[in-house]
Short mmCIF file of C-alpha atoms in Angstrom, two decimals:
data_model
loop_
_atom_site.label_atom_id
_atom_site.label_comp_id
_atom_site.label_asym_id
_atom_site.label_seq_id
_atom_site.Cartn_x
_atom_site.Cartn_y
_atom_site.Cartn_z
CA UNK A 1 15.62 -3.06 8.61
CA UNK A 2 18.02 -0.97 6.58
CA UNK A 3 19.17 0.62 10.06
CA UNK A 4 20.65 -2.84 10.77
CA UNK A 5 23.35 -2.39 7.78
CA UNK A 6 24.05 1.06 7.59
CA UNK A 7 25.19 3.14 10.11
CA UNK A 8 22.99 5.46 10.12
CA UNK A 9 22.44 5.76 13.62
CA UNK A 10 26.14 6.72 14.39
CA UNK A 11 27.07 3.81 16.60
CA UNK A 12 30.41 3.65 16.15
CA UNK A 13 30.71 7.33 16.03
CA UNK A 14 28.73 8.19 19.49
CA UNK A 15 31.48 5.41 21.11
CA UNK A 16 33.96 7.68 19.90
CA UNK A 17 32.34 10.67 21.25
CA UNK A 18 31.83 9.37 24.70
CA UNK A 19 35.92 8.83 24.98
CA UNK A 20 36.14 12.31 23.49
CA UNK A 21 33.79 13.93 26.18
CA UNK A 22 36.43 12.52 28.77
CA UNK A 23 38.55 15.17 27.46
CA UNK A 24 36.50 18.02 27.91
CA UNK A 25 37.44 20.97 30.36
CA UNK A 26 34.95 20.40 33.30
CA UNK A 27 33.80 22.99 36.08
CA UNK A 28 36.77 22.05 38.44
CA UNK A 29 39.30 22.91 35.77
CA UNK A 30 37.63 26.00 34.82
CA UNK A 31 37.71 26.83 38.73
CA UNK A 32 41.52 25.80 38.85
CA UNK A 33 41.88 28.43 35.90
CA UNK A 34 39.77 31.17 37.42
CA UNK A 35 42.03 30.82 40.61
CA UNK A 36 45.14 30.98 38.88
CA UNK A 37 47.78 33.40 39.61
CA UNK A 38 48.67 34.80 36.13
CA UNK A 39 48.33 33.79 32.71
CA UNK A 40 51.18 31.32 32.82
CA UNK A 41 49.67 29.27 35.50
CA UNK A 42 46.28 29.13 32.89
CA UNK A 43 48.96 27.83 30.55
CA UNK A 44 50.24 25.10 32.63
CA UNK A 45 46.96 23.81 33.65
CA UNK A 46 45.45 23.60 30.13
CA UNK A 47 48.78 21.89 28.86
CA UNK A 48 48.18 19.46 32.05
CA UNK A 49 44.87 18.51 30.40
CA UNK A 50 46.46 18.11 26.95
CA UNK A 51 44.17 21.08 25.74
CA UNK A 52 46.11 23.22 22.34
CA UNK A 53 48.76 20.26 21.98
CA UNK A 54 52.47 21.67 22.41
CA UNK A 55 51.87 25.58 21.82
CA UNK A 56 52.06 27.97 24.36
CA UNK A 57 50.20 30.80 22.62
CA UNK A 58 46.82 31.23 23.56
CA UNK A 59 45.17 31.92 19.87
CA UNK A 60 47.28 28.63 18.72
CA UNK A 61 45.87 26.16 21.42
CA UNK A 62 42.45 27.40 20.48
CA UNK A 63 43.13 26.74 17.36
CA UNK A 64 44.79 23.54 17.36
CA UNK A 65 41.91 22.24 19.66
CA UNK A 66 39.57 23.26 16.84
CA UNK A 67 41.42 21.75 14.59
CA UNK A 68 41.02 18.57 16.69
CA UNK A 69 37.31 18.92 16.96
CA UNK A 70 36.93 18.94 13.01
CA UNK A 71 39.73 16.31 12.27
CA UNK A 72 37.57 14.02 14.79
CA UNK A 73 34.27 14.98 13.14
CA UNK A 74 35.22 14.86 9.56
CA UNK A 75 36.81 11.08 10.52
CA UNK A 76 33.67 9.97 12.38
CA UNK A 77 30.74 11.53 10.07
CA UNK A 78 31.38 10.17 6.56
CA UNK A 79 29.50 13.26 4.97
CA UNK A 80 30.10 16.14 7.20
CA UNK A 81 28.09 18.65 5.81
CA UNK A 82 25.63 18.12 8.26
CA UNK A 83 27.51 20.24 10.52
CA UNK A 84 27.66 22.93 8.08
CA UNK A 85 24.88 24.33 10.36
CA UNK A 86 28.03 25.48 12.91
CA UNK A 87 29.88 27.09 9.99
CA UNK A 88 27.25 28.35 7.80
CA UNK A 89 27.24 31.57 9.46
CA UNK A 90 30.52 32.34 8.80
CA UNK A 91 29.83 32.09 5.09
CA UNK A 92 27.41 35.49 5.80
CA UNK A 93 30.01 36.82 7.75
CA UNK A 94 32.57 36.59 4.69
CA UNK A 95 29.68 38.05 2.82
CA UNK A 96 29.35 41.01 4.37
CA UNK A 97 33.29 41.52 4.52
CA UNK A 98 33.54 41.13 0.80
CA UNK A 99 30.71 43.71 0.40
CA UNK A 100 32.26 45.97 2.89
CA UNK A 101 35.65 45.14 0.72
CA UNK A 102 34.17 46.04 -2.50
CA UNK A 103 33.52 49.24 -1.47
CA UNK A 104 37.29 50.04 -0.37
CA UNK A 105 40.15 50.96 -2.57
CA UNK A 106 42.61 48.51 -1.52
CA UNK A 107 42.20 44.57 -1.01
CA UNK A 108 41.57 43.19 2.61
CA UNK A 109 42.54 39.54 2.64
CA UNK A 110 42.62 39.16 6.91
CA UNK A 111 39.07 40.42 7.38
CA UNK A 112 37.46 36.91 6.14
CA UNK A 113 36.67 33.97 8.43
CA UNK A 114 37.99 30.75 7.41
CA UNK A 115 36.29 28.33 9.64
CA UNK A 116 33.27 28.04 6.86
CA UNK A 117 31.44 26.13 4.19
CA UNK A 118 32.12 28.26 0.96
CA UNK A 119 35.77 29.34 0.35
CA UNK A 120 35.92 32.68 1.31
CA UNK A 121 37.99 33.58 -1.95
CA UNK A 122 34.86 32.57 -4.02
CA UNK A 123 32.72 34.81 -1.74
CA UNK A 124 35.05 37.66 -2.46
CA UNK A 125 35.53 37.05 -6.05
CA UNK A 126 31.76 36.61 -6.64
CA UNK A 127 31.25 39.82 -5.02
CA UNK A 128 33.82 41.70 -6.99
CA UNK A 129 33.14 40.27 -10.19
CA UNK A 130 29.07 40.58 -9.28
CA UNK A 131 29.02 36.86 -10.32
CA UNK A 132 26.54 35.89 -7.69
CA UNK A 133 25.46 32.86 -9.15
CA UNK A 134 29.05 31.22 -8.46
CA UNK A 135 27.81 31.06 -4.79
CA UNK A 136 26.00 27.63 -3.66
CA UNK A 137 21.94 28.18 -2.84
CA UNK A 138 20.66 30.89 -0.33
CA UNK A 139 23.97 32.87 -0.13
CA UNK A 140 23.85 33.62 -3.83
CA UNK A 141 20.31 35.11 -3.63
CA UNK A 142 21.48 36.98 -0.18
CA UNK A 143 24.66 38.58 -2.01
CA UNK A 144 22.96 39.75 -4.98
CA UNK A 145 20.05 41.23 -3.09
CA UNK A 146 22.66 42.97 -0.45
CA UNK A 147 25.02 43.52 -2.25
CA UNK A 148 22.90 45.58 -4.87
CA UNK A 149 21.15 47.65 -1.83
CA UNK A 150 24.78 48.48 -0.59
CA UNK A 151 25.48 49.60 -3.97
CA UNK A 152 22.47 51.53 -4.13
CA UNK A 153 22.44 52.95 -0.72
CA UNK A 154 25.78 52.75 0.58
CA UNK A 155 24.28 52.23 3.84
CA UNK A 156 26.12 49.75 5.47
CA UNK A 157 24.36 48.75 8.52
CA UNK A 158 21.17 47.78 6.39
CA UNK A 159 23.15 45.66 4.49
CA UNK A 160 24.64 43.95 7.66
CA UNK A 161 21.28 43.71 8.71
CA UNK A 162 19.96 41.91 5.57
CA UNK A 163 22.35 39.44 5.52
CA UNK A 164 22.48 38.59 9.35
CA UNK A 165 18.98 37.92 8.65
CA UNK A 166 19.36 35.53 6.45
CA UNK A 167 21.92 34.24 7.93
CA UNK A 168 19.61 33.24 10.79
CA UNK A 169 16.87 31.94 8.12
CA UNK A 170 19.51 30.16 6.45
CA UNK A 171 20.79 28.16 9.72
CA UNK A 172 17.76 27.33 10.52
CA UNK A 173 16.79 26.13 6.96
CA UNK A 174 20.31 24.00 7.31
CA UNK A 175 19.05 22.38 10.88
CA UNK A 176 16.13 21.60 9.85
CA UNK A 177 17.53 19.58 6.70
CA UNK A 178 19.36 17.22 8.87
CA UNK A 179 16.00 16.41 10.82
CA UNK A 180 18.14 16.43 13.90
CA UNK A 181 16.31 17.63 17.13
CA UNK A 182 19.39 19.05 18.95
CA UNK A 183 20.50 20.83 15.68
CA UNK A 184 16.68 22.02 15.03
CA UNK A 185 16.62 23.30 18.78
CA UNK A 186 20.49 24.86 18.42
CA UNK A 187 19.35 26.87 15.26
CA UNK A 188 16.26 27.71 16.86
CA UNK A 189 17.80 29.06 20.04
CA UNK A 190 20.49 30.82 17.88
CA UNK A 191 17.92 32.50 15.95
CA UNK A 192 15.90 33.74 19.13
CA UNK A 193 18.77 34.95 21.11
CA UNK A 194 19.69 37.09 17.72
CA UNK A 195 16.08 38.44 17.69
CA UNK A 196 15.89 39.54 21.29
CA UNK A 197 19.41 41.27 21.08
CA UNK A 198 18.25 43.08 17.88
CA UNK A 199 14.71 43.61 20.00
CA UNK A 200 16.52 45.41 22.83
CA UNK A 201 18.84 47.15 20.72
CA UNK A 202 15.59 48.48 18.46
CA UNK A 203 13.95 49.58 21.59
CA UNK A 204 16.39 51.40 23.16
CA UNK A 205 17.59 53.15 19.87
CA UNK A 206 13.71 53.80 18.71
CA UNK A 207 14.15 51.84 15.32
CA UNK A 208 10.93 51.92 13.58
CA UNK A 209 8.64 48.74 12.39
CA UNK A 210 10.53 48.79 8.73
CA UNK A 211 14.07 48.06 10.32
CA UNK A 212 12.60 45.68 12.75
CA UNK A 213 10.60 43.79 9.86
CA UNK A 214 14.13 43.80 8.39
CA UNK A 215 16.03 42.27 11.19
CA UNK A 216 14.02 39.88 12.86
CA UNK A 217 13.99 36.56 11.79
CA UNK A 218 11.20 33.86 12.06
CA UNK A 219 12.13 31.66 14.68
CA UNK A 220 10.13 28.32 16.33
CA UNK A 221 10.93 29.68 20.01
CA UNK A 222 9.55 33.47 19.87
CA UNK A 223 6.33 34.81 18.52
CA UNK A 224 8.17 37.54 16.21
CA UNK A 225 5.21 39.67 15.83
CA UNK A 226 4.49 39.81 19.91
CA UNK A 227 8.02 40.44 19.81
CA UNK A 228 8.01 43.44 17.00
CA UNK A 229 5.16 45.13 18.58
CA UNK A 230 6.99 44.93 22.11
CA UNK A 231 10.36 46.38 20.59
CA UNK A 232 8.32 49.27 19.00
CA UNK A 233 6.63 50.25 22.18
CA UNK A 234 9.95 50.43 24.39
CA UNK A 235 12.38 48.05 26.16
CA UNK A 236 10.44 47.61 29.30
CA UNK A 237 7.69 45.83 26.54
CA UNK A 238 10.20 43.95 25.49
CA UNK A 239 11.06 42.65 28.61
CA UNK A 240 7.64 42.48 29.75
CA UNK A 241 6.59 40.29 26.64
CA UNK A 242 10.12 37.88 27.15
CA UNK A 243 8.49 37.40 31.11
CA UNK A 244 5.82 35.28 29.44
CA UNK A 245 8.39 33.20 27.31
CA UNK A 246 10.82 30.27 27.81
CA UNK A 247 12.97 33.38 28.15
CA UNK A 248 11.78 34.61 31.15
CA UNK A 249 15.50 34.39 33.25
CA UNK A 250 16.96 36.21 30.32
CA UNK A 251 15.54 39.68 31.39
CA UNK A 252 17.58 40.33 34.55
CA UNK A 253 20.69 39.19 32.39
CA UNK A 254 19.42 41.96 29.77
CA UNK A 255 18.81 44.25 32.24
CA UNK A 256 22.62 43.51 33.52
CA UNK A 257 24.37 44.01 30.24
CA UNK A 258 24.94 42.55 26.39
CA UNK A 259 27.58 39.91 27.55
CA UNK A 260 25.62 38.54 30.66
CA UNK A 261 22.89 37.58 27.89
CA UNK A 262 25.08 36.26 25.95
CA UNK A 263 26.82 34.18 28.43
CA UNK A 264 22.81 33.53 29.80
CA UNK A 265 22.30 31.99 26.04
CA UNK A 266 25.52 29.77 26.00
CA UNK A 267 24.58 28.35 29.23
CA UNK A 268 20.93 27.86 27.80
CA UNK A 269 22.54 26.10 24.61
CA UNK A 270 24.11 23.96 26.84
CA UNK A 271 21.44 22.75 29.12
CA UNK A 272 19.42 21.72 26.33
CA UNK A 273 21.84 19.64 25.05
CA UNK A 274 22.54 18.09 28.11
CA UNK A 275 20.41 14.76 27.77
CA UNK A 276 22.48 14.21 24.85
CA UNK A 277 25.46 12.87 27.37
CA UNK A 278 22.99 9.61 27.94
CA UNK A 279 21.58 9.35 23.96
CA UNK A 280 23.27 6.40 22.58
CA UNK A 281 22.18 6.77 19.17
CA UNK A 282 22.08 9.51 16.04
CA UNK A 283 23.69 12.60 15.38
CA UNK A 284 22.39 14.45 18.32
CA UNK A 285 25.47 13.45 20.82
CA UNK A 286 28.28 14.36 17.94
CA UNK A 287 26.24 17.60 17.40
CA UNK A 288 26.33 18.35 21.13
CA UNK A 289 29.85 17.55 21.58
CA UNK A 290 30.56 20.03 18.90
CA UNK A 291 28.37 22.66 20.85
CA UNK A 292 29.71 21.90 23.98
CA UNK A 293 33.33 21.87 22.33
CA UNK A 294 32.67 25.48 20.89
CA UNK A 295 31.76 26.96 24.33
CA UNK A 296 34.49 25.55 25.91
CA UNK A 297 36.70 27.32 23.53
CA UNK A 298 34.51 30.56 24.37
CA UNK A 299 34.93 29.96 27.74
CA UNK A 300 38.74 29.23 27.32
CA UNK A 301 39.00 32.32 25.11
CA UNK A 302 37.17 34.40 27.68
CA UNK A 303 39.38 33.47 30.57
CA UNK A 304 42.91 33.81 28.91
CA UNK A 305 42.14 37.23 27.43
CA UNK A 306 40.97 38.50 31.08
CA UNK A 307 43.70 36.81 32.48
CA UNK A 308 46.09 38.37 30.20
CA UNK A 309 44.41 41.73 31.15
CA UNK A 310 44.72 41.38 34.74
CA UNK A 311 41.10 40.64 35.39
CA UNK A 312 39.66 39.73 38.87
CA UNK A 313 39.19 35.90 39.11
CA UNK A 314 35.38 36.79 40.51
CA UNK A 315 34.96 38.77 37.00
CA UNK A 316 36.19 36.11 35.22
CA UNK A 317 34.15 33.23 37.02
CA UNK A 318 31.23 35.68 36.00
CA UNK A 319 31.70 35.30 32.26
CA UNK A 320 32.63 31.48 32.22
CA UNK A 321 30.17 29.88 30.29
CA UNK A 322 28.07 26.36 31.85
CA UNK A 323 30.05 23.22 30.82
CA UNK A 324 28.58 20.05 29.39
CA UNK A 325 30.60 17.73 31.49
CA UNK B 1 -0.67 -33.00 0.46
CA UNK B 2 -0.41 -35.93 3.36
CA UNK B 3 2.88 -34.39 4.45
CA UNK B 4 1.40 -30.81 5.00
CA UNK B 5 1.74 -31.46 8.87
CA UNK B 6 5.32 -31.88 8.41
CA UNK B 7 5.97 -29.21 6.15
CA UNK B 8 4.44 -26.85 8.96
CA UNK B 9 6.37 -28.31 11.68
CA UNK B 10 9.46 -27.62 9.62
CA UNK B 11 8.30 -24.07 9.01
CA UNK B 12 8.26 -23.57 12.97
CA UNK B 13 11.72 -24.71 13.35
CA UNK B 14 12.88 -22.93 10.20
CA UNK B 15 11.34 -19.45 11.56
CA UNK B 16 12.59 -19.96 15.13
CA UNK B 17 16.00 -20.51 14.16
CA UNK B 18 15.89 -17.70 11.10
CA UNK B 19 14.29 -14.64 13.15
CA UNK B 20 16.03 -15.54 16.45
CA UNK B 21 19.12 -15.45 14.10
CA UNK B 22 18.52 -12.46 12.64
CA UNK B 23 17.47 -10.91 15.93
CA UNK B 24 20.81 -11.70 17.05
CA UNK B 25 22.85 -10.93 14.51
CA UNK B 26 20.98 -7.44 14.43
CA UNK B 27 21.94 -6.98 17.98
CA UNK B 28 25.24 -8.32 18.43
CA UNK B 29 26.45 -6.15 15.02
CA UNK B 30 24.83 -2.67 16.50
CA UNK B 31 26.91 -3.98 19.77
CA UNK B 32 29.93 -4.24 18.04
CA UNK B 33 30.17 -1.01 16.09
CA UNK B 34 29.64 0.57 19.59
CA UNK B 35 32.63 -1.98 20.68
CA UNK B 36 34.61 -0.94 18.12
CA UNK B 37 34.35 2.58 18.97
CA UNK B 38 35.28 2.07 22.21
CA UNK B 39 38.37 -0.30 21.57
CA UNK B 40 39.51 2.37 18.93
CA UNK B 41 40.06 4.85 21.94
CA UNK B 42 41.00 2.51 24.30
CA UNK B 43 42.32 -1.33 23.29
CA UNK B 44 42.51 -2.62 27.12
CA UNK B 45 38.51 -2.37 27.04
CA UNK B 46 38.41 -5.38 24.56
CA UNK B 47 37.52 -8.04 27.39
CA UNK B 48 34.63 -6.30 29.07
CA UNK B 49 32.86 -4.75 25.61
CA UNK B 50 33.11 -8.37 24.02
CA UNK B 51 31.20 -9.45 26.75
CA UNK B 52 28.54 -6.98 25.92
CA UNK B 53 28.50 -7.48 22.49
CA UNK B 54 27.67 -11.15 23.15
CA UNK B 55 24.80 -10.78 25.10
CA UNK B 56 22.18 -10.29 22.48
CA UNK B 57 23.93 -13.39 20.59
CA UNK B 58 22.00 -15.70 23.30
CA UNK B 59 18.61 -15.30 21.12
CA UNK B 60 20.16 -17.22 18.09
CA UNK B 61 21.36 -19.85 20.04
CA UNK B 62 17.66 -20.63 22.12
CA UNK B 63 16.32 -20.41 18.66
CA UNK B 64 18.67 -22.87 17.25
CA UNK B 65 18.01 -25.30 20.06
CA UNK B 66 13.80 -24.92 19.51
CA UNK B 67 14.49 -25.59 15.71
CA UNK B 68 16.48 -28.72 16.86
CA UNK B 69 13.93 -29.86 19.19
CA UNK B 70 11.40 -29.63 16.97
CA UNK B 71 13.22 -31.58 14.21
CA UNK B 72 13.93 -33.99 16.37
CA UNK B 73 10.01 -34.43 17.38
CA UNK B 74 8.84 -34.45 13.71
CA UNK B 75 11.11 -37.07 13.01
CA UNK B 76 13.42 -35.49 10.45
CA UNK B 77 16.34 -35.89 12.54
CA UNK B 78 15.81 -39.51 12.38
CA UNK B 79 12.87 -41.87 13.04
CA UNK B 80 9.67 -41.53 11.72
CA UNK B 81 8.37 -38.10 9.93
CA UNK B 82 4.43 -38.97 10.19
CA UNK B 83 2.64 -35.59 11.47
CA UNK B 84 -0.75 -34.81 11.16
CA UNK B 85 -1.91 -31.86 9.45
CA UNK B 86 -3.16 -30.43 13.17
CA UNK B 87 -0.05 -31.63 14.70
CA UNK B 88 2.28 -29.85 12.35
CA UNK B 89 0.12 -26.47 12.64
CA UNK B 90 0.74 -26.63 16.52
CA UNK B 91 4.39 -27.36 16.05
CA UNK B 92 4.37 -24.03 13.92
CA UNK B 93 2.42 -21.95 16.83
CA UNK B 94 4.89 -23.69 19.28
CA UNK B 95 7.96 -22.04 17.66
CA UNK B 96 6.24 -18.63 17.18
CA UNK B 97 6.99 -17.43 20.50
CA UNK B 98 11.18 -17.94 20.18
CA UNK B 99 10.92 -16.74 16.74
CA UNK B 100 9.21 -13.21 17.54
CA UNK B 101 10.35 -13.18 21.24
CA UNK B 102 13.95 -14.06 19.52
CA UNK B 103 13.77 -11.26 16.93
CA UNK B 104 12.64 -8.62 18.86
CA UNK B 105 14.23 -9.02 22.35
CA UNK B 106 17.79 -9.50 20.37
CA UNK B 107 17.38 -6.44 18.92
CA UNK B 108 16.33 -4.25 21.96
CA UNK B 109 19.14 -6.09 23.72
CA UNK B 110 21.58 -4.75 21.26
CA UNK B 111 20.56 -1.49 21.81
CA UNK B 112 20.46 -1.52 25.18
CA UNK B 113 24.17 -3.28 25.61
CA UNK B 114 25.15 0.10 23.00
CA UNK B 115 23.96 2.16 25.72
CA UNK B 116 26.16 -0.06 28.26
CA UNK B 117 29.16 -0.32 26.47
CA UNK B 118 29.05 3.79 26.31
CA UNK B 119 28.88 3.76 30.25
CA UNK B 120 31.92 1.01 30.06
CA UNK B 121 33.76 3.58 27.71
CA UNK B 122 33.43 6.40 30.54
CA UNK B 123 33.25 4.67 34.05
CA UNK B 124 35.30 1.10 33.18
CA UNK B 125 34.74 0.27 37.10
CA UNK B 126 30.78 0.49 36.46
CA UNK B 127 31.12 -3.09 34.18
CA UNK B 128 29.37 -5.09 36.39
CA UNK B 129 26.41 -2.90 36.66
CA UNK B 130 26.65 -2.20 32.98
CA UNK B 131 25.98 -5.90 32.34
CA UNK B 132 22.85 -6.06 34.47
CA UNK B 133 21.11 -3.84 32.12
CA UNK B 134 21.41 -5.60 28.81
CA UNK B 135 21.24 -9.00 30.50
CA UNK B 136 17.55 -8.15 32.01
CA UNK B 137 16.22 -8.07 28.34
CA UNK B 138 17.19 -11.77 28.40
CA UNK B 139 14.46 -12.91 30.88
CA UNK B 140 12.02 -12.38 27.99
CA UNK B 141 14.07 -14.43 25.58
CA UNK B 142 14.35 -17.02 28.30
CA UNK B 143 10.33 -16.82 28.68
CA UNK B 144 9.82 -17.22 25.07
CA UNK B 145 12.04 -20.20 24.98
CA UNK B 146 10.71 -21.88 28.08
CA UNK B 147 6.78 -21.51 26.49
CA UNK B 148 8.11 -22.65 23.04
CA UNK B 149 9.97 -26.06 24.87
CA UNK B 150 6.81 -26.67 26.93
CA UNK B 151 4.33 -26.42 24.10
CA UNK B 152 6.30 -28.53 21.77
CA UNK B 153 7.01 -31.10 24.17
CA UNK B 154 3.04 -30.85 24.71
CA UNK B 155 2.29 -31.05 21.24
CA UNK B 156 4.35 -34.20 20.94
CA UNK B 157 2.33 -36.25 23.52
CA UNK B 158 -1.09 -35.04 21.94
CA UNK B 159 -2.53 -38.08 19.62
CA UNK B 160 -3.57 -36.07 16.93
#
């Protein structure tokens, strides 16, 4: 009955999101962008759709869209920490940067990502001064362990693997805490796709079991033990294992290229969130909108970069992600 | 103790009005949140979403009607208020279909209205169809109303 008095179902927010969905770029717009003669025509089409405000610089336009997205979410959801799931991985990215920077003689403030949960300055300071406890939750434990290993071994790759592993674990933990099926599914798929990429690369470069134990993160979508055994046996064994899972369709994409697989993963996430278009209650439609918008921004960036570099319409179209609307 | 019949009958009337009213308040409330979201983005949709918001409000009116009829029959609104214990219990039972039917159908209709408001937000020209879905839930509130009315008048005609 308490739901009747507190908007735990985000009814008002979902209503607003239904309007925001109308402003997402659909397949027909992406087709027009792919067929555009040059970059300036692409920018005109985007401007016509109200994308990116008044700016005509691709990166500024994307940044403006992302700013609008998070401004809307902060307006609609009083406690926007439920969406930390989408920014959490950037904290771990910043941690990797801070560990690398600590080994350099000169400061490198430009290597940090700003769209994150923990202030990058705090991550820098905590790592530089080795006061890890200043960082929140699991990030502190990861920072201490990984930085100490890095200082001992000076092995940047090992450090990256450990941080990436912990980032995937933290992502799934944060998603579980929201109890929202859409966010849990997103985190599971993200971890699974990362594990598949690691397994394929490890198999092709002949990495051992110790490496795989460190790198592969547990996830609900895959049996990690089977994936690990397959990766030790070789790339074909990984493909054979995946052929018997929900990721069977990914095998031809993995054989094609890493970029094709990444595109397939994004499409899989978009397909998994599409039912939220008809859901009127809960966090799901809001989370789905964020994912849809982020995928749209990724597609726009790929498309504009490809046009800038003179790629053909067909090659660009291959890399454009499936749209939510 | 001789007024226990009247007490039970009055409980029936009160439950009918209160439970159907609570259901309507919840239904109209959640539909109102969705309607506010739509009007924030497009104030021109006000009249359409208002109709959808008000649909779950009818159960409250039905509950009031049943309560009013019951009060009239048991003499609270004037006349003799001599109600036997058996008759009082029968009035109470007669009011229950509207009480429970009103409560749950109004909440269900409110949720359906929220979805219909979402439909109007995306396709304002589909307002007619959007209204039919929550209106279908009304059927069950009307059935509850009908059974409660028939029961109350049936009980009134009994010589017990």
